[in-house]
Short mmCIF file of N, CA and C in Angstrom, two decimals:
data_model
loop_
_atom_site.label_atom_id
_atom_site.label_comp_id
_atom_site.label_asym_id
_atom_site.label_seq_id
_atom_site.Cartn_x
_atom_site.Cartn_y
_atom_site.Cartn_z
N MET A 33 89.28 95.41 6.62
CA MET A 33 89.51 94.06 5.75
C MET A 33 88.32 93.56 6.17
N MET A 34 88.26 92.57 5.03
CA MET A 34 86.73 91.42 5.19
C MET A 34 87.24 90.13 5.19
N SER A 35 86.35 89.64 5.81
CA SER A 35 86.67 88.00 6.38
C SER A 35 86.47 87.13 4.78
N SER A 36 86.70 85.95 4.80
CA SER A 36 86.66 85.08 4.01
C SER A 36 85.00 84.81 3.66
N SER A 37 84.50 84.80 5.09
CA SER A 37 82.96 84.86 5.40
C SER A 37 82.36 85.91 4.36
N GLN A 38 82.15 86.84 4.71
CA GLN A 38 81.55 87.80 4.04
C GLN A 38 82.21 88.08 2.20
N VAL A 39 83.51 87.85 2.14
CA VAL A 39 84.08 87.72 0.57
C VAL A 39 82.95 86.40 -0.48
N SER A 40 82.90 85.41 0.38
CA SER A 40 81.86 84.63 -0.08
C SER A 40 80.85 84.94 -0.10
N ARG A 41 79.99 84.97 0.81
CA ARG A 41 78.53 86.01 0.63
C ARG A 41 78.52 87.01 -0.44
N GLN A 42 79.39 87.79 -0.64
CA GLN A 42 79.50 88.67 -1.54
C GLN A 42 79.31 88.03 -2.89
N SER A 43 80.20 87.05 -3.17
CA SER A 43 80.37 86.49 -4.36
C SER A 43 78.61 85.67 -4.49
N MET A 44 78.08 84.83 -3.51
CA MET A 44 76.72 84.68 -3.77
C MET A 44 76.18 85.28 -4.24
N LYS A 45 75.82 86.79 -3.47
CA LYS A 45 74.77 87.52 -4.14
C LYS A 45 74.92 87.99 -5.27
N ARG A 46 76.32 87.95 -6.10
CA ARG A 46 76.49 88.58 -7.27
C ARG A 46 75.85 87.53 -8.06
N HIS A 47 76.53 86.43 -8.31
CA HIS A 47 76.25 85.04 -8.66
C HIS A 47 75.43 83.79 -8.03
N LYS A 48 74.10 84.15 -8.38
CA LYS A 48 73.04 83.16 -7.58
C LYS A 48 73.53 81.96 -8.09
N TRP A 49 73.54 81.64 -9.11
CA TRP A 49 73.94 79.93 -9.92
C TRP A 49 75.43 79.55 -9.33
N SER A 50 76.19 80.11 -8.75
CA SER A 50 77.61 79.88 -8.43
C SER A 50 77.79 79.35 -6.83
N ILE A 51 77.96 77.87 -6.77
CA ILE A 51 78.44 77.46 -5.47
C ILE A 51 79.81 77.63 -4.98
N ASP A 52 80.30 77.99 -3.93
CA ASP A 52 81.62 78.27 -3.11
C ASP A 52 81.80 76.80 -2.08
N LEU A 53 82.37 76.36 -3.04
CA LEU A 53 82.67 74.98 -2.62
C LEU A 53 83.93 74.73 -1.67
N SER A 54 84.16 76.00 -1.18
CA SER A 54 85.69 75.60 0.20
C SER A 54 84.76 75.94 1.30
N THR A 55 83.25 76.27 0.87
CA THR A 55 82.58 76.26 2.42
C THR A 55 81.48 75.16 2.53
N ILE A 56 81.73 74.35 2.38
CA ILE A 56 81.21 73.24 1.94
C ILE A 56 81.23 72.25 2.79
N ARG A 57 80.62 71.78 4.09
CA ARG A 57 80.61 70.43 4.57
C ARG A 57 81.68 70.89 5.62
N GLY A 58 81.94 71.91 6.48
CA GLY A 58 83.53 72.33 7.17
C GLY A 58 84.56 72.48 6.62
N GLY A 59 84.56 73.11 4.98
CA GLY A 59 85.43 73.22 4.56
C GLY A 59 85.73 75.07 4.46
N GLY A 60 84.71 75.73 5.23
CA GLY A 60 85.06 77.05 5.31
C GLY A 60 85.61 77.50 7.23
N SER A 61 85.18 78.56 7.18
CA SER A 61 85.36 79.29 8.41
C SER A 61 84.75 78.65 9.52
N SER A 62 84.65 78.41 10.86
CA SER A 62 83.73 77.64 11.58
C SER A 62 82.92 78.83 12.06
N SER A 63 82.92 80.18 11.58
CA SER A 63 82.40 81.56 12.56
C SER A 63 80.59 81.63 11.47
N ASP A 64 81.57 81.42 10.28
CA ASP A 64 80.20 80.99 9.25
C ASP A 64 79.00 79.76 9.29
N SER A 65 78.22 80.03 10.59
CA SER A 65 77.63 78.59 10.77
C SER A 65 76.66 78.47 9.31
N TYR A 66 75.62 79.44 9.28
CA TYR A 66 75.37 79.34 7.48
C TYR A 66 75.53 78.48 6.77
N TYR A 67 76.49 78.58 5.97
CA TYR A 67 77.56 77.98 5.08
C TYR A 67 77.21 76.58 5.52
N ASN A 68 78.28 76.49 6.86
CA ASN A 68 78.50 75.05 7.36
C ASN A 68 77.35 74.00 7.54
N ASN A 69 76.09 74.73 8.17
CA ASN A 69 75.07 73.86 8.14
C ASN A 69 74.40 73.71 7.33
N LYS A 70 74.28 74.47 6.27
CA LYS A 70 73.55 73.89 4.76
C LYS A 70 74.19 72.73 4.13
N SER A 71 73.32 72.46 3.77
CA SER A 71 73.69 70.87 2.63
C SER A 71 73.55 71.05 1.64
N VAL A 72 74.65 71.41 0.74
CA VAL A 72 74.87 71.78 -0.44
C VAL A 72 74.60 70.24 -1.25
N ASP A 73 73.87 70.04 -2.64
CA ASP A 73 73.85 68.68 -3.34
C ASP A 73 74.84 68.89 -4.21
N CYS A 74 75.56 68.73 -4.72
CA CYS A 74 76.53 68.77 -5.85
C CYS A 74 76.04 68.23 -7.54
N ASN A 75 75.26 67.26 -7.17
CA ASN A 75 74.32 66.80 -8.00
C ASN A 75 73.88 67.84 -8.90
N PRO A 76 73.60 67.25 -10.63
CA PRO A 76 73.33 67.93 -11.55
C PRO A 76 72.05 68.47 -11.23
N PRO A 77 71.08 69.98 -11.17
CA PRO A 77 69.60 69.16 -11.47
C PRO A 77 68.78 68.64 -12.33
N GLY A 78 67.58 67.39 -11.77
CA GLY A 78 67.07 66.52 -12.32
C GLY A 78 67.97 65.34 -12.04
N PHE A 79 69.05 65.23 -11.30
CA PHE A 79 69.67 64.03 -11.12
C PHE A 79 69.23 63.47 -9.65
N ILE A 80 68.66 62.06 -10.05
CA ILE A 80 67.65 61.01 -9.24
C ILE A 80 68.93 60.05 -9.18
N ASP A 81 69.05 59.88 -7.56
CA ASP A 81 70.04 58.96 -6.96
C ASP A 81 69.34 57.65 -6.65
N ARG A 82 68.26 56.80 -7.77
CA ARG A 82 67.55 56.00 -7.69
C ARG A 82 67.72 54.92 -9.03
N GLN A 83 67.49 53.73 -9.04
CA GLN A 83 66.79 52.96 -9.95
C GLN A 83 65.47 53.47 -10.29
N LEU A 84 65.22 53.36 -11.51
CA LEU A 84 63.85 53.32 -12.30
C LEU A 84 63.29 52.16 -12.74
N PRO A 85 62.30 51.78 -12.85
CA PRO A 85 61.32 50.51 -13.30
C PRO A 85 61.84 49.98 -14.98
N ASP A 86 62.56 49.28 -15.20
CA ASP A 86 62.06 48.51 -16.89
C ASP A 86 61.15 48.68 -17.39
N THR A 87 59.91 48.59 -16.90
CA THR A 87 59.23 48.05 -17.37
C THR A 87 59.15 49.24 -18.68
N LEU A 88 59.15 50.41 -18.53
CA LEU A 88 58.65 51.41 -19.58
C LEU A 88 59.66 51.56 -20.62
N ALA A 89 60.92 50.59 -20.03
CA ALA A 89 62.14 50.64 -21.34
C ALA A 89 61.56 50.20 -22.32
N HIS A 90 60.73 48.93 -21.73
CA HIS A 90 60.70 47.88 -22.63
C HIS A 90 59.34 47.73 -23.91
N GLN A 91 58.47 48.96 -23.75
CA GLN A 91 57.79 48.86 -23.51
C GLN A 91 57.71 50.33 -24.97
N VAL A 92 58.99 51.14 -24.61
CA VAL A 92 59.37 51.97 -25.39
C VAL A 92 59.98 51.22 -26.37
N ASP A 93 61.06 50.74 -25.99
CA ASP A 93 61.49 49.47 -27.24
C ASP A 93 60.99 48.21 -28.06
N ASN A 94 59.66 48.25 -27.99
CA ASN A 94 59.06 47.44 -28.65
C ASN A 94 58.35 48.40 -29.74
N SER A 95 57.87 49.67 -29.25
CA SER A 95 57.32 50.58 -30.49
C SER A 95 58.59 51.16 -31.34
N LEU A 96 59.73 50.89 -31.20
CA LEU A 96 60.90 52.19 -31.64
C LEU A 96 61.25 50.51 -32.53
N VAL A 97 61.34 49.38 -32.12
CA VAL A 97 61.06 48.30 -33.21
C VAL A 97 60.25 48.35 -34.36
N ASP A 98 59.18 48.76 -33.65
CA ASP A 98 58.07 48.60 -35.02
C ASP A 98 58.15 49.88 -35.72
N LYS A 99 58.68 50.94 -35.25
CA LYS A 99 58.79 52.19 -36.07
C LYS A 99 59.77 52.01 -37.09
N ARG A 100 61.06 51.45 -36.25
CA ARG A 100 62.25 51.41 -37.23
C ARG A 100 61.62 49.98 -38.07
N SER A 101 61.40 48.92 -38.00
CA SER A 101 60.46 47.80 -39.37
C SER A 101 59.61 48.80 -39.99
N TRP A 102 59.21 49.48 -39.52
CA TRP A 102 57.92 50.21 -40.72
C TRP A 102 58.30 51.04 -41.52
N ASP A 103 59.46 51.76 -41.10
CA ASP A 103 60.25 52.51 -41.78
C ASP A 103 61.46 51.87 -43.03
N ILE A 104 61.91 50.47 -42.85
CA ILE A 104 62.31 49.60 -43.53
C ILE A 104 61.46 49.24 -44.27
N ALA A 105 60.38 48.96 -44.32
CA ALA A 105 59.25 48.06 -44.95
C ALA A 105 59.04 49.52 -46.08
N VAL A 106 58.75 50.86 -45.39
CA VAL A 106 58.17 51.53 -46.15
C VAL A 106 59.11 52.34 -47.79
N ALA A 107 60.35 52.25 -47.15
CA ALA A 107 61.54 52.63 -47.88
C ALA A 107 61.40 52.81 -49.57
N PRO A 108 61.03 51.92 -49.73
CA PRO A 108 61.05 51.48 -51.46
C PRO A 108 59.93 52.29 -51.82
N LEU A 109 58.98 52.17 -50.80
CA LEU A 109 57.70 53.41 -51.42
C LEU A 109 58.14 54.47 -51.73
N LYS A 110 58.71 55.27 -50.56
CA LYS A 110 59.70 56.34 -50.72
C LYS A 110 59.74 56.57 -51.59
N GLN A 111 60.71 56.07 -52.41
CA GLN A 111 61.65 56.67 -52.72
C GLN A 111 60.84 56.74 -54.79
N LEU A 112 59.91 55.88 -54.76
CA LEU A 112 59.45 55.76 -56.27
C LEU A 112 58.66 57.27 -56.36
N PRO A 113 58.28 58.31 -55.63
CA PRO A 113 58.22 59.86 -56.00
C PRO A 113 59.30 60.19 -56.95
N MET A 114 60.53 60.51 -55.92
CA MET A 114 61.89 60.45 -56.57
C MET A 114 62.18 59.88 -57.87
N ASN A 115 62.15 58.79 -58.03
CA ASN A 115 62.59 57.82 -58.95
C ASN A 115 61.63 58.40 -60.37
N MET A 116 60.29 58.67 -60.38
CA MET A 116 59.03 58.99 -61.21
C MET A 116 59.62 60.50 -61.51
N PHE A 117 60.39 61.07 -60.78
CA PHE A 117 60.33 62.36 -61.50
C PHE A 117 61.90 62.54 -62.18
N LEU A 118 62.61 61.31 -61.70
CA LEU A 118 63.99 60.92 -62.40
C LEU A 118 63.81 61.04 -63.80
N MET A 119 62.93 59.77 -63.83
CA MET A 119 62.52 59.25 -65.31
C MET A 119 61.61 60.19 -66.07
N TYR A 120 60.93 61.09 -65.65
CA TYR A 120 60.52 62.10 -66.30
C TYR A 120 61.40 63.19 -67.05
N MET A 121 62.45 63.76 -65.98
CA MET A 121 63.58 64.21 -66.66
C MET A 121 64.25 63.93 -67.63
N SER A 122 64.34 62.61 -67.03
CA SER A 122 66.02 61.56 -68.39
C SER A 122 65.08 61.81 -69.94
N GLY A 123 63.84 62.32 -70.18
CA GLY A 123 63.24 61.75 -71.30
C GLY A 123 63.18 60.68 -72.01
N ASN A 124 62.35 60.54 -73.16
CA ASN A 124 62.62 59.80 -73.82
C ASN A 124 63.58 58.73 -74.69
N VAL A 125 64.73 59.87 -74.92
CA VAL A 125 65.59 59.50 -75.70
C VAL A 125 66.68 58.27 -75.32
N ILE A 126 67.51 57.66 -76.31
CA ILE A 126 68.36 56.87 -75.70
C ILE A 126 69.64 57.30 -75.50
N GLY A 127 70.30 57.74 -74.85
CA GLY A 127 71.58 58.59 -74.43
C GLY A 127 71.77 57.78 -72.96
N ILE A 128 73.38 58.29 -72.97
CA ILE A 128 74.48 57.88 -71.52
C ILE A 128 73.16 58.03 -70.34
N PHE A 129 72.53 59.25 -70.35
CA PHE A 129 72.10 59.71 -68.83
C PHE A 129 70.62 58.86 -68.66
N PRO A 130 69.76 58.77 -69.61
CA PRO A 130 68.39 57.89 -69.95
C PRO A 130 68.55 56.04 -69.34
N ILE A 131 69.57 55.47 -70.21
CA ILE A 131 69.94 54.30 -69.99
C ILE A 131 71.20 54.33 -68.56
N MET A 132 71.94 55.11 -67.75
CA MET A 132 72.27 55.04 -66.50
C MET A 132 71.26 54.91 -65.56
N MET A 133 69.92 56.28 -65.76
CA MET A 133 69.10 55.74 -65.09
C MET A 133 68.10 54.67 -64.61
N VAL A 134 67.75 54.14 -66.13
CA VAL A 134 66.96 53.26 -66.01
C VAL A 134 67.83 51.58 -65.61
N GLY A 135 69.05 51.97 -65.82
CA GLY A 135 69.68 50.74 -65.24
C GLY A 135 69.93 50.89 -63.55
N MET A 136 70.15 52.10 -63.26
CA MET A 136 69.66 51.93 -61.52
C MET A 136 68.39 51.91 -60.95
N MET A 137 67.50 52.10 -62.24
CA MET A 137 66.19 51.90 -61.64
C MET A 137 65.66 49.73 -61.26
N PHE A 138 66.41 49.76 -62.48
CA PHE A 138 66.23 48.41 -62.69
C PHE A 138 67.05 47.33 -61.55
N PHE A 139 68.24 47.64 -61.65
CA PHE A 139 69.03 46.83 -60.83
C PHE A 139 68.94 46.88 -59.22
N LYS A 140 68.09 48.33 -58.74
CA LYS A 140 68.12 47.98 -57.23
C LYS A 140 67.38 47.45 -56.64
N PRO A 141 65.90 47.50 -57.44
CA PRO A 141 64.44 46.54 -57.02
C PRO A 141 65.11 45.32 -56.80
N VAL A 142 65.97 44.66 -57.71
CA VAL A 142 66.44 43.35 -57.87
C VAL A 142 67.68 42.90 -56.91
N GLN A 143 68.45 44.03 -56.95
CA GLN A 143 69.13 43.49 -55.41
C GLN A 143 68.74 43.30 -54.57
N ALA A 144 67.44 44.22 -54.34
CA ALA A 144 66.70 44.16 -52.86
C ALA A 144 66.24 43.16 -52.64
N MET A 145 65.39 42.62 -53.78
CA MET A 145 64.79 41.22 -53.72
C MET A 145 65.60 40.05 -53.59
N ILE A 146 67.10 40.33 -54.25
CA ILE A 146 67.36 38.95 -53.94
C ILE A 146 68.52 38.70 -52.35
N ALA A 147 68.26 40.42 -51.98
CA ALA A 147 68.93 40.45 -50.47
C ALA A 147 67.12 40.75 -49.49
N PHE A 148 66.18 40.02 -49.76
CA PHE A 148 65.10 39.58 -49.12
C PHE A 148 64.83 39.07 -47.93
N ARG A 149 65.88 37.81 -47.75
CA ARG A 149 66.19 37.42 -46.45
C ARG A 149 66.52 38.14 -45.43
N SER A 150 68.05 38.80 -45.87
CA SER A 150 68.66 39.39 -44.51
C SER A 150 67.62 40.70 -44.03
N THR A 151 66.61 41.34 -45.12
CA THR A 151 65.71 42.48 -44.58
C THR A 151 64.49 41.73 -43.77
N CYS A 152 64.19 40.42 -44.39
CA CYS A 152 63.55 39.90 -43.25
C CYS A 152 63.91 39.81 -41.72
N ARG A 153 64.87 39.54 -41.84
CA ARG A 153 65.84 38.94 -40.21
C ARG A 153 65.58 40.35 -39.55
N MET A 154 65.63 41.56 -40.43
CA MET A 154 66.04 42.90 -39.34
C MET A 154 64.30 43.18 -39.32
N LEU A 155 63.43 42.65 -39.64
CA LEU A 155 61.92 42.73 -39.46
C LEU A 155 61.06 41.66 -38.55
N GLU A 156 62.27 41.22 -38.20
CA GLU A 156 61.50 39.48 -37.47
C GLU A 156 61.08 40.00 -36.00
N GLY A 157 61.69 41.06 -35.25
CA GLY A 157 61.54 42.08 -34.22
C GLY A 157 59.73 42.18 -34.41
N SER A 158 59.40 42.65 -35.43
CA SER A 158 58.24 43.63 -35.11
C SER A 158 56.90 42.86 -34.71
N THR A 159 56.07 43.83 -34.21
CA THR A 159 54.94 42.82 -34.06
C THR A 159 53.95 42.26 -35.37
N HIS A 160 53.92 43.57 -36.50
CA HIS A 160 53.44 43.32 -37.85
C HIS A 160 54.36 42.77 -38.76
N ALA A 161 55.26 41.90 -38.72
CA ALA A 161 56.56 41.42 -39.45
C ALA A 161 55.86 41.06 -40.78
N LEU A 162 54.91 40.25 -41.09
CA LEU A 162 54.30 39.66 -42.24
C LEU A 162 53.84 40.88 -43.04
N ALA A 163 52.95 41.83 -42.61
CA ALA A 163 52.49 42.88 -43.28
C ALA A 163 53.60 43.61 -44.19
N GLN A 164 55.23 44.16 -42.72
CA GLN A 164 55.91 44.84 -43.62
C GLN A 164 56.77 43.86 -44.35
N LYS A 165 56.57 42.73 -44.32
CA LYS A 165 57.56 42.14 -45.56
C LYS A 165 56.42 42.01 -46.81
N VAL A 166 55.17 42.00 -46.95
CA VAL A 166 54.39 42.48 -48.11
C VAL A 166 54.45 43.93 -48.48
N VAL A 167 54.76 44.85 -47.95
CA VAL A 167 55.03 45.84 -48.11
C VAL A 167 55.99 46.74 -49.07
N TYR A 168 57.16 46.15 -48.16
CA TYR A 168 58.59 46.03 -49.08
C TYR A 168 58.63 45.22 -50.22
N LEU A 169 58.00 43.56 -50.69
CA LEU A 169 58.20 43.31 -51.74
C LEU A 169 57.55 44.14 -52.27
N LEU A 170 56.32 44.48 -52.03
CA LEU A 170 55.40 45.33 -52.99
C LEU A 170 56.12 46.68 -53.84
N GLY A 171 56.94 47.62 -52.68
CA GLY A 171 57.34 48.37 -53.16
C GLY A 171 58.35 48.34 -53.92
N ASN A 172 59.22 47.32 -53.85
CA ASN A 172 60.16 46.80 -54.88
C ASN A 172 60.06 46.07 -56.40
N LEU A 173 58.49 45.56 -56.21
CA LEU A 173 58.23 45.21 -57.05
C LEU A 173 57.48 46.41 -58.36
N LEU A 174 56.95 47.52 -57.62
CA LEU A 174 56.51 48.94 -58.22
C LEU A 174 57.43 49.43 -58.55
N ALA A 175 58.56 49.47 -57.96
CA ALA A 175 59.91 50.27 -58.36
C ALA A 175 60.58 49.57 -59.60
N LEU A 176 60.56 47.90 -59.74
CA LEU A 176 60.72 47.36 -61.06
C LEU A 176 59.63 47.32 -62.33
N SER A 177 58.55 47.49 -61.95
CA SER A 177 57.57 47.97 -63.09
C SER A 177 57.66 49.41 -63.81
N LEU A 178 57.78 50.00 -62.62
CA LEU A 178 58.66 51.35 -62.95
C LEU A 178 59.53 51.37 -64.16
N ALA A 179 60.85 50.90 -63.93
CA ALA A 179 61.86 50.39 -64.63
C ALA A 179 61.43 50.23 -66.14
N LEU A 180 60.57 48.87 -65.95
CA LEU A 180 59.74 47.70 -67.08
C LEU A 180 59.40 49.09 -68.01
N TYR A 181 58.00 49.55 -67.41
CA TYR A 181 57.85 50.46 -67.98
C TYR A 181 58.71 51.74 -68.55
N LYS A 182 59.78 52.30 -68.34
CA LYS A 182 60.19 53.22 -68.85
C LYS A 182 61.02 52.54 -70.15
N CYS A 183 61.80 51.49 -69.75
CA CYS A 183 62.53 50.67 -70.95
C CYS A 183 61.30 50.73 -72.15
N GLN A 184 59.79 50.23 -71.75
CA GLN A 184 59.05 50.09 -72.92
C GLN A 184 58.96 51.46 -73.42
N SER A 185 58.88 52.50 -72.41
CA SER A 185 58.42 53.51 -73.64
C SER A 185 59.79 54.39 -74.31
N MET A 186 61.00 53.81 -73.80
CA MET A 186 61.93 54.11 -75.06
C MET A 186 62.46 53.39 -75.90
N GLY A 187 61.62 51.97 -76.08
CA GLY A 187 61.42 51.41 -76.93
C GLY A 187 62.92 50.27 -76.94
N LEU A 188 63.24 50.10 -75.46
CA LEU A 188 64.19 49.01 -75.21
C LEU A 188 64.04 47.76 -75.15
N LEU A 189 62.01 47.43 -75.11
CA LEU A 189 61.83 45.90 -74.89
C LEU A 189 61.26 45.95 -76.15
N PRO A 190 61.08 44.47 -76.64
CA PRO A 190 60.58 44.05 -78.20
C PRO A 190 59.37 43.62 -77.75
N THR A 191 58.38 44.83 -77.66
CA THR A 191 56.71 44.78 -77.62
C THR A 191 56.45 44.84 -78.73
N HIS A 192 56.53 44.72 -80.07
CA HIS A 192 56.08 45.13 -81.25
C HIS A 192 56.42 43.95 -82.01
N ALA A 193 55.83 43.80 -83.62
CA ALA A 193 55.51 42.55 -84.21
C ALA A 193 57.30 42.97 -85.08
N SER A 194 57.75 43.94 -85.14
CA SER A 194 58.84 44.33 -85.93
C SER A 194 60.08 43.96 -85.21
N ASP A 195 59.74 43.94 -83.74
CA ASP A 195 61.21 43.29 -83.14
C ASP A 195 61.38 41.95 -83.31
N TRP A 196 60.97 41.26 -83.72
CA TRP A 196 60.72 39.84 -83.75
C TRP A 196 61.11 39.35 -85.49
N LEU A 197 60.79 40.25 -86.59
CA LEU A 197 61.04 39.65 -87.63
C LEU A 197 62.66 38.90 -88.21
N ALA A 198 63.32 38.89 -87.06
CA ALA A 198 64.55 37.98 -87.52
C ALA A 198 64.45 36.42 -87.36
N PHE A 199 63.38 36.49 -86.41
CA PHE A 199 63.12 35.04 -86.13
C PHE A 199 61.84 34.53 -86.77
N VAL A 200 61.65 35.50 -87.45
CA VAL A 200 60.08 34.68 -88.64
C VAL A 200 60.48 34.51 -89.64
N PRO A 201 60.38 32.94 -90.12
CA PRO A 201 60.72 32.75 -91.63
C PRO A 201 60.46 33.38 -92.59
N PRO A 202 61.23 33.26 -94.06
CA PRO A 202 60.87 34.27 -95.15
C PRO A 202 59.89 33.14 -95.62
N GLN A 203 59.03 33.97 -96.56
CA GLN A 203 58.16 33.72 -96.77
C GLN A 203 58.23 32.38 -98.01
N VAL A 204 57.36 31.98 -98.31
CA VAL A 204 57.56 30.88 -99.81
C VAL A 204 56.69 31.40 -100.56
N HIS A 205 57.53 31.61 -102.03
CA HIS A 205 56.99 32.08 -102.83
C HIS A 205 56.12 30.72 -103.77
N VAL A 206 54.78 31.23 -103.65
CA VAL A 206 53.62 30.45 -104.29
C VAL A 206 53.94 30.24 -105.61
N GLU A 207 53.86 31.53 -106.29
CA GLU A 207 54.18 31.01 -108.29
C GLU A 207 54.88 31.82 -108.33
N TYR A 208 55.81 32.03 -109.50
CA TYR A 208 56.51 32.80 -109.96
C TYR A 208 55.96 33.70 -111.41
N VAL A 209 56.12 34.39 -111.86
CA VAL A 209 55.67 34.87 -112.77
C VAL A 209 56.96 35.52 -113.05
N GLY A 210 57.01 34.87 -114.96
CA GLY A 210 58.22 35.88 -115.87
C GLY A 210 58.02 36.90 -116.48
N GLY A 211 58.46 37.53 -117.23
CA GLY A 211 57.97 38.57 -118.43
C GLY A 211 58.20 37.82 -119.58
N GLY A 212 57.27 38.31 -120.40
CA GLY A 212 57.30 37.88 -121.69
C GLY A 212 58.18 38.23 -122.61
N LEU A 213 58.73 37.80 -124.05
CA LEU A 213 58.56 37.98 -125.14
C LEU A 213 57.75 38.33 -126.01
N VAL A 214 57.67 38.96 -126.44
CA VAL A 214 56.39 39.28 -127.68
C VAL A 214 57.23 39.10 -129.03
#
């Protein structure tokens, strides 16, 4: 018959990654001096039981704040290519889908400019806050100009003289001509 130490040695040979916790720190048989004297650390690999300095964390936080702020500032510019593609696909006809697309393209930048102060608060922690605000505002203005261009190409903006005929006073007749009787 095998003793418990022989069984635990066989299990250790079979599974190199396993730890027999019954033999750690005096828990096993007293005749097995190898397992009783061996100090086994139960912490996971890579675990360090000490404090790390916080200076690296602050540097990483500043770079993450800058990156996140630039992501917020560039977001309207990233949406422009997709919006241009959608405007191209919707065509210049007046229908429900193109009107909804133009409405979305017009109201999103307007809403973003209305909420500009709250966006500025999110950008305040960055080192390039002024440049990020300018880029954010420029991206929204470009999106708004794209919507206005689409409205003009669809004929929704009054850009021709014939669009203003209702406001033009009627012409005054200078002379009257009547047919004669012979």
